[in-house]
Coordinates of C-alpha atoms in Angstrom, one line a residue:
N28 CA -5.1 7.4 -4.0
S29 CA -1.6 6.3 -3.1
Y30 CA -0.8 9.8 -2.0
M31 CA -3.8 10.0 0.2
Y32 CA -3.0 6.6 1.7
F33 CA 0.6 7.6 2.6
S34 CA -0.5 11.0 3.9
G35 CA -2.7 9.5 6.5
T36 CA -6.1 9.4 4.7
G37 CA -7.7 6.0 5.2
V38 CA -6.5 3.6 7.8
P39 CA -2.6 3.6 7.7
G40 CA -1.1 0.3 8.6
T41 CA -3.9 -1.7 7.2
R42 CA -4.9 -2.8 3.7
Y43 CA -7.6 -0.3 3.3
W44 CA -7.4 2.9 1.0
F45 CA -9.7 5.6 0.4
D46 CA -10.6 5.5 -3.5
I47 CA -11.4 8.9 -5.0
W48 CA -13.6 7.2 -7.8
S49 CA -16.0 5.2 -5.4
R50 CA -15.3 7.7 -2.5
Q51 CA -15.1 4.8 0.0
L52 CA -12.6 2.7 1.7
T53 CA -11.4 0.1 -0.4
P54 CA -9.1 -3.2 0.2
G55 CA -5.7 -2.9 -1.4
T56 CA -6.2 -5.9 -3.5
Q57 CA -9.1 -4.1 -5.4
L58 CA -6.9 -1.1 -5.9
T59 CA -4.4 -3.5 -7.8
M60 CA -6.3 -2.6 -10.7
Y61 CA -4.5 0.8 -11.0
F62 CA -1.1 -0.8 -10.8
I63 CA -1.4 -3.8 -13.3
S64 CA -1.6 -1.5 -16.3
V65 CA 1.8 -0.2 -15.5
F66 CA 3.2 -3.5 -14.6
A67 CA 2.0 -4.8 -18.0
V68 CA 4.3 -2.5 -20.0
F69 CA 7.1 -2.7 -17.5
L70 CA 9.1 -5.6 -19.4
P71 CA 8.5 -3.9 -22.9
A72 CA 9.8 -0.6 -21.4
V73 CA 13.1 -2.4 -20.3
V74 CA 13.7 -4.5 -23.3
F75 CA 13.0 -1.8 -26.0
W76 CA 14.6 1.0 -23.9
K77 CA 16.1 2.5 -26.9
K78 CA 13.0 3.2 -28.7
R79 CA 11.2 5.0 -25.8
K80 CA 13.6 6.3 -23.4
L81 CA 11.6 8.8 -21.6
S82 CA 8.4 6.9 -21.4
G83 CA 10.4 3.7 -20.4
L84 CA 11.9 5.7 -17.5
V85 CA 8.4 6.8 -16.3
V86 CA 7.1 3.2 -16.5
I87 CA 10.2 1.7 -14.6
L88 CA 9.9 4.5 -11.8
A89 CA 6.2 3.9 -11.5
T90 CA 6.7 0.2 -11.3
V91 CA 9.1 0.7 -8.5
F92 CA 6.7 3.0 -6.6
F93 CA 3.7 0.5 -7.2
I94 CA 5.8 -2.3 -5.9
Y95 CA 6.7 -0.5 -2.8
T96 CA 3.1 0.5 -2.3
S97 CA 2.0 -3.1 -2.8
L98 CA 4.4 -4.1 0.0
A99 CA 3.2 -1.2 2.3
T100 CA -0.4 -2.3 1.7
K101 CA 0.3 -6.2 2.0
T102 CA -1.1 -6.7 -1.4
R103 CA 0.0 -10.1 -2.7
T104 CA -2.2 -10.0 -6.1
T105 CA -0.2 -7.1 -7.5
L106 CA 3.2 -8.7 -7.3
L107 CA 1.7 -12.0 -8.4
V108 CA 0.4 -10.4 -11.4
L109 CA 3.7 -8.7 -12.2
A110 CA 5.4 -12.0 -12.1
I111 CA 3.1 -14.1 -14.2
V112 CA 2.7 -11.3 -16.8
A113 CA 6.5 -10.8 -17.1
F114 CA 6.9 -14.7 -17.4
V115 CA 4.3 -14.7 -20.3
Q116 CA 6.0 -11.8 -22.0
I117 CA 9.4 -13.3 -21.8
L118 CA 8.1 -16.6 -23.2
L119 CA 6.2 -14.6 -26.0
Y120 CA 9.4 -12.7 -26.9
V121 CA 11.5 -15.8 -27.2
L122 CA 8.8 -17.3 -29.5
L123 CA 8.4 -14.1 -31.6
E124 CA 12.2 -13.4 -31.8
S125 CA 13.7 -16.7 -31.9
K126 CA 16.2 -15.7 -34.5
K127 CA 17.4 -12.9 -32.3
V128 CA 17.3 -14.8 -28.9
G129 CA 20.8 -16.5 -29.6
S130 CA 22.6 -13.1 -30.2
I131 CA 20.7 -11.5 -27.4
F132 CA 21.8 -14.0 -24.9
S133 CA 25.4 -13.9 -26.1
N134 CA 25.4 -10.0 -25.5
R135 CA 28.0 -9.2 -22.7
K136 CA 26.1 -5.9 -22.0
L137 CA 22.9 -7.9 -21.3
W138 CA 24.5 -10.2 -18.7
I139 CA 26.2 -7.3 -17.1
S140 CA 23.0 -5.6 -16.9
V141 CA 21.2 -8.5 -15.4
A142 CA 24.0 -9.2 -13.0
V143 CA 23.8 -5.6 -11.6
A144 CA 19.9 -5.8 -11.5
V145 CA 20.2 -9.0 -9.6
G146 CA 22.8 -7.7 -7.4
V147 CA 20.6 -4.7 -6.6
V148 CA 17.6 -6.8 -5.8
I149 CA 19.8 -8.9 -3.5
I150 CA 21.2 -5.9 -1.5
G151 CA 17.8 -4.3 -1.5
I152 CA 16.3 -7.4 0.1
F153 CA 19.3 -7.8 2.6
L154 CA 18.8 -4.1 3.7
L155 CA 15.1 -4.2 3.9
K156 CA 14.4 -7.7 5.2
D157 CA 14.1 -6.4 8.8
T158 CA 11.9 -3.3 8.2
Q159 CA 8.3 -3.2 9.2
I160 CA 7.0 -3.1 5.7
I161 CA 8.7 -6.3 4.7
R162 CA 8.0 -8.1 7.9
E163 CA 4.4 -7.3 7.7
F164 CA 4.1 -8.3 4.0
I165 CA 5.8 -11.8 4.8
D166 CA 3.4 -12.4 7.6
N167 CA 0.6 -11.6 5.3
L168 CA 1.6 -14.2 2.8
G169 CA 0.3 -17.0 4.5
K170 CA -3.1 -15.6 5.7
G171 CA -6.2 -16.9 4.1
G172 CA -4.7 -20.1 2.9
G173 CA -1.7 -18.4 1.4
I174 CA -1.4 -17.9 -2.4
L175 CA -1.8 -21.5 -3.8
N176 CA -4.5 -22.6 -1.2
N177 CA -6.1 -19.2 -0.9
D178 CA -9.7 -19.1 0.4
R179 CA -10.8 -17.6 -2.8
F180 CA -10.1 -20.6 -4.7
K181 CA -12.3 -22.6 -2.3
V182 CA -15.2 -20.3 -2.8
Q183 CA -14.8 -20.3 -6.5
R184 CA -15.1 -24.1 -6.4
E185 CA -18.3 -23.8 -4.2
A186 CA -19.7 -21.5 -6.8
I187 CA -19.0 -23.8 -9.9
R188 CA -20.8 -26.7 -8.0
Q189 CA -23.8 -24.4 -7.5
L190 CA -23.5 -22.7 -11.1
F191 CA -26.7 -24.4 -12.3
D192 CA -28.7 -24.6 -8.9
Y193 CA -29.7 -21.0 -9.4
P194 CA -30.0 -20.2 -13.1
M195 CA -31.8 -16.8 -12.5
G196 CA -29.0 -15.5 -10.2
G197 CA -30.2 -13.4 -7.2
R198 CA -27.2 -14.1 -5.2
Q199 CA -28.6 -17.1 -3.8
M200 CA -25.4 -19.4 -3.9
K201 CA -24.3 -20.4 -0.3
L202 CA -20.7 -19.2 -0.1
D203 CA -18.3 -18.6 2.8
F204 CA -17.7 -15.1 1.3
I205 CA -20.2 -12.4 -0.1
Y206 CA -18.4 -12.7 -3.5
C207 CA -16.9 -15.5 -5.6
H208 CA -13.7 -13.3 -6.1
N209 CA -14.1 -13.9 -9.9
V210 CA -15.8 -11.8 -12.4
W211 CA -17.5 -14.6 -14.4
L212 CA -18.8 -16.5 -11.3
D213 CA -19.9 -13.3 -9.6
M214 CA -21.9 -12.5 -12.7
A215 CA -23.6 -16.1 -12.7
N216 CA -24.4 -15.6 -8.9
A217 CA -25.8 -12.0 -9.3
S218 CA -27.5 -12.2 -12.6
G219 CA -27.8 -15.8 -13.7
L220 CA -26.6 -18.1 -16.6
I221 CA -27.6 -16.1 -19.5
P222 CA -25.2 -13.2 -18.7
F223 CA -22.7 -15.6 -17.5
F224 CA -22.5 -17.5 -20.8
V225 CA -22.7 -14.3 -22.8
F226 CA -19.6 -12.9 -21.0
L227 CA -17.9 -16.2 -21.1
G228 CA -18.5 -16.3 -25.1
F229 CA -17.1 -12.7 -25.2
T230 CA -14.0 -13.8 -23.4
I231 CA -13.4 -16.7 -25.7
Y232 CA -14.1 -14.5 -28.6
S233 CA -11.5 -11.9 -27.2
I234 CA -8.9 -14.6 -26.8
C235 CA -9.1 -15.8 -30.3
Y236 CA -8.6 -12.1 -31.6
L237 CA -5.6 -11.9 -29.2
I238 CA -4.1 -14.8 -30.8
R239 CA -4.7 -13.5 -34.3
F240 CA -3.2 -10.1 -33.1
I241 CA -0.1 -11.9 -31.9
M242 CA 0.3 -14.0 -35.0
K243 CA 0.2 -11.0 -37.5
K244 CA 3.9 -10.5 -38.8
E245 CA 3.0 -6.8 -39.7
I246 CA 2.8 -6.0 -36.1
Q247 CA 6.0 -4.9 -34.2
T248 CA 6.9 -7.4 -31.2
D249 CA 6.9 -4.5 -28.6
T250 CA 3.2 -3.7 -29.5
K251 CA 2.4 -7.4 -29.3
L252 CA 4.1 -7.6 -25.8
I253 CA 2.3 -4.6 -24.5
M254 CA -1.3 -5.6 -25.6
A255 CA -0.7 -9.1 -24.5
G256 CA 0.6 -8.0 -21.3
M257 CA -2.3 -5.7 -20.7
Y258 CA -4.7 -8.5 -21.6
V259 CA -3.2 -11.1 -19.4
A260 CA -2.8 -8.6 -16.5
F261 CA -6.6 -7.7 -16.4
F262 CA -7.7 -11.1 -17.2
L263 CA -5.6 -12.4 -13.9
Y264 CA -7.2 -9.7 -11.8
Y265 CA -10.7 -10.6 -12.8
T266 CA -10.0 -14.2 -11.7
V267 CA -9.5 -13.4 -8.3
E268 CA -11.3 -10.0 -7.8
P269 CA -14.9 -9.0 -7.9
A270 CA -14.2 -6.3 -10.2
L271 CA -17.9 -5.6 -11.3
D272 CA -19.1 -5.4 -8.0
T273 CA -16.6 -2.8 -7.0
S274 CA -16.8 -0.4 -9.6
V275 CA -17.7 -0.6 -13.2
H276 CA -14.7 1.5 -14.3
F277 CA -12.6 -1.6 -13.1
I278 CA -13.8 -3.6 -16.0
T279 CA -13.6 -1.1 -18.8
P280 CA -9.8 -1.2 -19.4
W281 CA -10.1 -4.8 -20.5
I282 CA -13.0 -4.0 -22.6
L283 CA -11.0 -1.1 -24.2
V284 CA -8.0 -3.4 -24.8
N285 CA -10.2 -5.9 -26.6
G286 CA -11.7 -3.1 -28.6
L287 CA -8.3 -1.9 -29.7
I288 CA -7.3 -5.4 -30.7
H289 CA -10.6 -6.1 -32.5
G290 CA -10.4 -2.6 -34.1
Y291 CA -6.8 -3.1 -35.5
L292 CA -7.8 -6.5 -37.1
T293 CA -11.0 -5.2 -38.5
K294 CA -9.4 -2.2 -40.2
E295 CA -6.5 -4.3 -41.5
G296 CA -9.0 -6.8 -42.9
K297 CA -11.1 -3.9 -44.7
Y298 CA -7.7 -2.7 -46.0
H299 CA -6.6 -5.8 -47.4
G300 CA -10.1 -6.3 -49.0
I301 CA -10.0 -3.0 -50.6
R302 CA -6.5 -3.8 -51.8
K303 CA -7.4 -7.0 -53.4
I304 CA -10.5 -5.4 -55.3
R305 CA -8.2 -2.7 -56.7
E306 CA -5.7 -5.2 -57.9
K307 CA -8.4 -7.3 -59.6
S308 CA -9.9 -4.2 -61.3
I309 CA -6.4 -3.2 -62.3
S310 CA -5.7 -6.6 -63.9

């Protein structure tokens, strides 16, 4: 999709791409779905560089490319997701590796690396601040109410107020937009309260499993950061985009992540159960 956009297929200079899956022009914010899976593993790729150098390099290069693509297509959602996911992963890393944090922050190589990275970013901003891509992206930041007061949030509040007015769905909510820009609310508007509460229950259920997954001492920290990052990235996307109305393959990655987490915990539970039975039989 990115290749076709930069090669002139679609509408260059706008936020509309040609999507090879849906075979139609699609806003850049919806194509964020393809970026966030890479952004979710960016920080683990950097922190655990020594464990996976080749794949880590691929992730870092892909992240740089997708950041550039986000700027070129004026896509704010992508960069916001990257920032929030990175913050969550840093916080999670500090909590999980509290004993190592002191030695990590006293590492001179780390501070030199951070200083170099910050210097590169500052130099990059200075060199690119007057380019057309950066100017247009900055101009786009304030459109639609900006980030914090975005029009999508207003529509979502309208949908919540009308949530029980149309229990059978049918897209009868009176909204300023066609969509609520939220998977759960769009489901309520289209299909009614029963699918809405079923999917809401599934979401709460999956959050509980994610917490259990993170609390498992047997699981390595990098795996926890990757799975938590993937979960949070997709979750954030679904809170601001009508993913189910765009294409079903936009919702399946999150379901897959939930399945991986659930499958691991279920398999581990069965393993421990069999182990206890064996220990009892031996004793």
